[in-house]
Amino acid sequence: MPIRRLQFPLVSRLVLAAVLLFLLVPWIVAFYADWLWLGETGYQQVVLTEVTTRSWLGLAAFAVVFGLLFGNLRLAVRWLLRPYMVLAIGFGPAKVTIGRRGLQTGAAVVAGGLALLVSLYVSNQWLTWQLFRHRMPFGQADPLLGLDASFYVFVLPMLELARDLCLLVPGLALAGAIAIYVGGGALRFLPGVGLSFDSRPLMHVSALLAAIFLALAFGTYLSVPQLLLTPSGIIQGASYTDVHAKWPALRVLLGAAAVGAALSVANLWIRKLWPILAAAAITLLVWMGGNVYATIVQRFIVAPNEQAREAPYIAHNVRATREAFGLGAIEERQVSGDAVLSRADIDRNADTLTNVRLWDHQPLLDTFGQIQEIRTYYDFVSVDNDRYRINGQYRQIMLSARELNSASLPNRTWPNERLTFTHGYGVALGPVNQVTREGLPVLFIKNLPPESSVDLTLTQPSLYFGELASDYVFVKTRAREFHYPRGDNNEYSIYDGRGGVAIGTFLRKVLFSVRFESLKILLSEDLTAESRILFHRNIRERVDAIASFLRYDPDPYLVIADGRLVWILDAYTWTDRYPYATEAMNGINYIRNSIKVTIDAYDGTTMFYLADPRDPLAASLGRVFPGFVKPLSDMPAALRAHVRYPEALFGIQAAMFATYHMTNPAVFYNKEDQWEVPALESGQNAAPMEPYYTMMRLPGERAAEFIQMLPFTPRRKDNLAAWMVARSDGDHYGKLLVFQFPKQKVVFGPRQLVARINQDQVISPLITLWNQQGSEVIWGTLLVIPVEESLIYVRPLYLRSAGGRIPELKRVIVAHQNQIVMDETLEAALDRIFGGGAAAPAGGQPPRATADQAVEPSAPAGAGDRELERLASEARTHYERALQAQREGNWTAYGEEIKLLGAILQKMKRQ
């Protein structure tokens, strides 16, 4: 039989160098370019900490794992009885022999490859290691083991990493050693004898199995605190069965694993197979027995009396969940909900009612896109709610940035995209509750260049950094930089900010040419030594490149502060390891809005401020990255006045509080008082209401303030149970309130109000007629407005004409108690319910503003609107008569009714 010897020739140094060059140079260039960018932002130390920690962990893991793997594989090769391994090739008679030297080389390659993979995994745990080293206590101990929550958040992940490595490395070594022993004939199956091991290889395998059993024992030890983190029955965390069945079983399993390790060690001298098989059998039987015992306890002890058995553990879960999500500090108040409001109550709450948000985000965004984009290459990406003191009044406004979208440029050349059209310009800003005569939003700041009709000024309207900006641009070049259009001409500017990385030398041009894979950077004559490159201009991408270990709110918002445009972004610290706390829908079970981030829209200056110094996660991060976050007191006062409670966090807290307001274990177990966020629609289109910002005077408070609120209904019921508020102003920032209605009273909920609106004999036919005329009726958000001890519901209604793109605010629907009215303005509708207000001119509509004027909230009710409702009622009558004549086949009567219906529709158009 032909025998061939397999040799391992050295890889050509030239080929190896070329491969390394191809793989490493782009990475090195990208890293160095980003390093220069980090120098410009001032956060090199943050990334340096990450890089150095990754490097040391990876190198240490590689050295240890390679040493252990190669040592074991080399020992296996050394203990082969014959100094070679024979491998068959294909199905023919040819075979290949690998000598001992070749086997050792192969062992080194395999060990190196596996060690590299393990080291990459370990290096990715750099933050786990750093938080372990710099951990801060939570001051909250778990109720069973008495361990501080910091053990579960910071220490346990490191212990689990150690357990994984203690299992993985001996396991890989065992698999490799057995493969060598099988190939070398040291482990074989003999007819009539069975499995046969040579003496020394059996000792080697026994030693590795001893290490694996010890790792299993260590993992079993860690399983006890892990029970406080895993779901169990009706709660998250250890249940009755866990404590009284699984914990004892785990202790027995730990002993069984220790016995297995002892038998494996003893086998170093016994050198038989039975100790190994006995160790495995004992461990397996104990594990199976523990599961059977836990099942018996759950079925025959817990299940018949589950509520009583689980009551203490439900209490642990409720207490931990409320602490983890910041629900324990929520102040709960009682309100009657059925008080009948008077005109005096309406006047006393004028600050609330004059700031009711009548413009929804999407209709307003569509309108901005049609009346304020000015040019096709401008886009309004989102609308932000905020509050400003305007002309001495505290007003809620809606603001949207006019960003530049390079993808919409008519001529998309490299100079246009990179040198000329570099930034957006200005904003559209207006109150939430005012409308022009044409049904369009009133704007306090508009047009290009920005025009302000109030005392809010914008001295630096350029936006180089925003939600849309996502690619690099050059500034301070020889090319003229477009500023904004002015009539048929354009205005140009020269960037004078400190943002960006200086081009400087020719080598820098080469660097950025490679980094952005563009030869045009290298060849462009418009770039000078003074030119600067701006990249990471998308604000989410920017903060993530600096601090990827934080979780960011999906809704950044723009603020005008001291005449500049500044983005504010909320950042969260979070974990999924808080003991006994239930996970939210996104998998976290502890969250805090500990950090506020600001990004200057002109020069990109990025600052991180510590908003919650009591958070142990933020405090630990502060020790990992000294100087990374600044105290919130360092934030300029003009920005601090616009800090708001984040919507995403409020939504999570509201969802958890819907269940975890029940603190009595018996009530919690039966879900007797569970709430839910109401949905306005039913069926497949049902979507829960979202939190919304508004300004109002809370019951018992003296002045209106900027808040966020959300109503609750009882689970599977439509009546209102409570409403939740997050406060954002001044010393009240971050305080949560819940106003509960008496359980014995029925307060109409949002879905019930929507149904009543749809069934209203005046509103419903008018909506039907508008839709039949080809217009699109757009329903706005149903707003629940608490006033004193009662509620007012407000819902705006927009109309988009057939083929049109601009939604117009046409009507406002107001409901209180059993009354529902619809009018042109909120104040007019309130006047119809509560009385008061100036009378409308006889025979006509109330005065509305011109295109440049506002319809103030105090605009009077319209007689014309009431006439419109009367005509709608008549139209419905004729429409129903026409249908009846059609069913009866009376086509003469049908034609007459249709003619009368057409005449009424013409009158309605003139209205």
XYZ file of C-alpha atoms in Angstrom, residues 372 399 402 426-430 442-447 450-454 456-458 560:
23
model
C -41.313 75.890 4.175
C -40.096 73.136 15.968
C -34.685 72.542 7.688
C -32.994 77.599 9.646
C -36.104 76.211 11.278
C -39.874 76.431 11.170
C -41.232 77.266 14.606
C -44.739 78.029 15.726
C -48.941 80.074 12.392
C -45.144 80.405 12.325
C -43.131 82.583 14.670
C -39.891 81.787 12.780
C -40.016 81.000 9.070
C -38.533 81.528 5.596
C -35.064 83.215 9.100
C -37.712 85.803 9.932
C -38.905 86.027 13.527
C -42.122 87.764 14.524
C -41.425 87.328 18.249
C -36.974 84.636 19.951
C -33.928 85.235 17.735
C -31.757 82.864 15.729
C -32.703 77.380 20.220
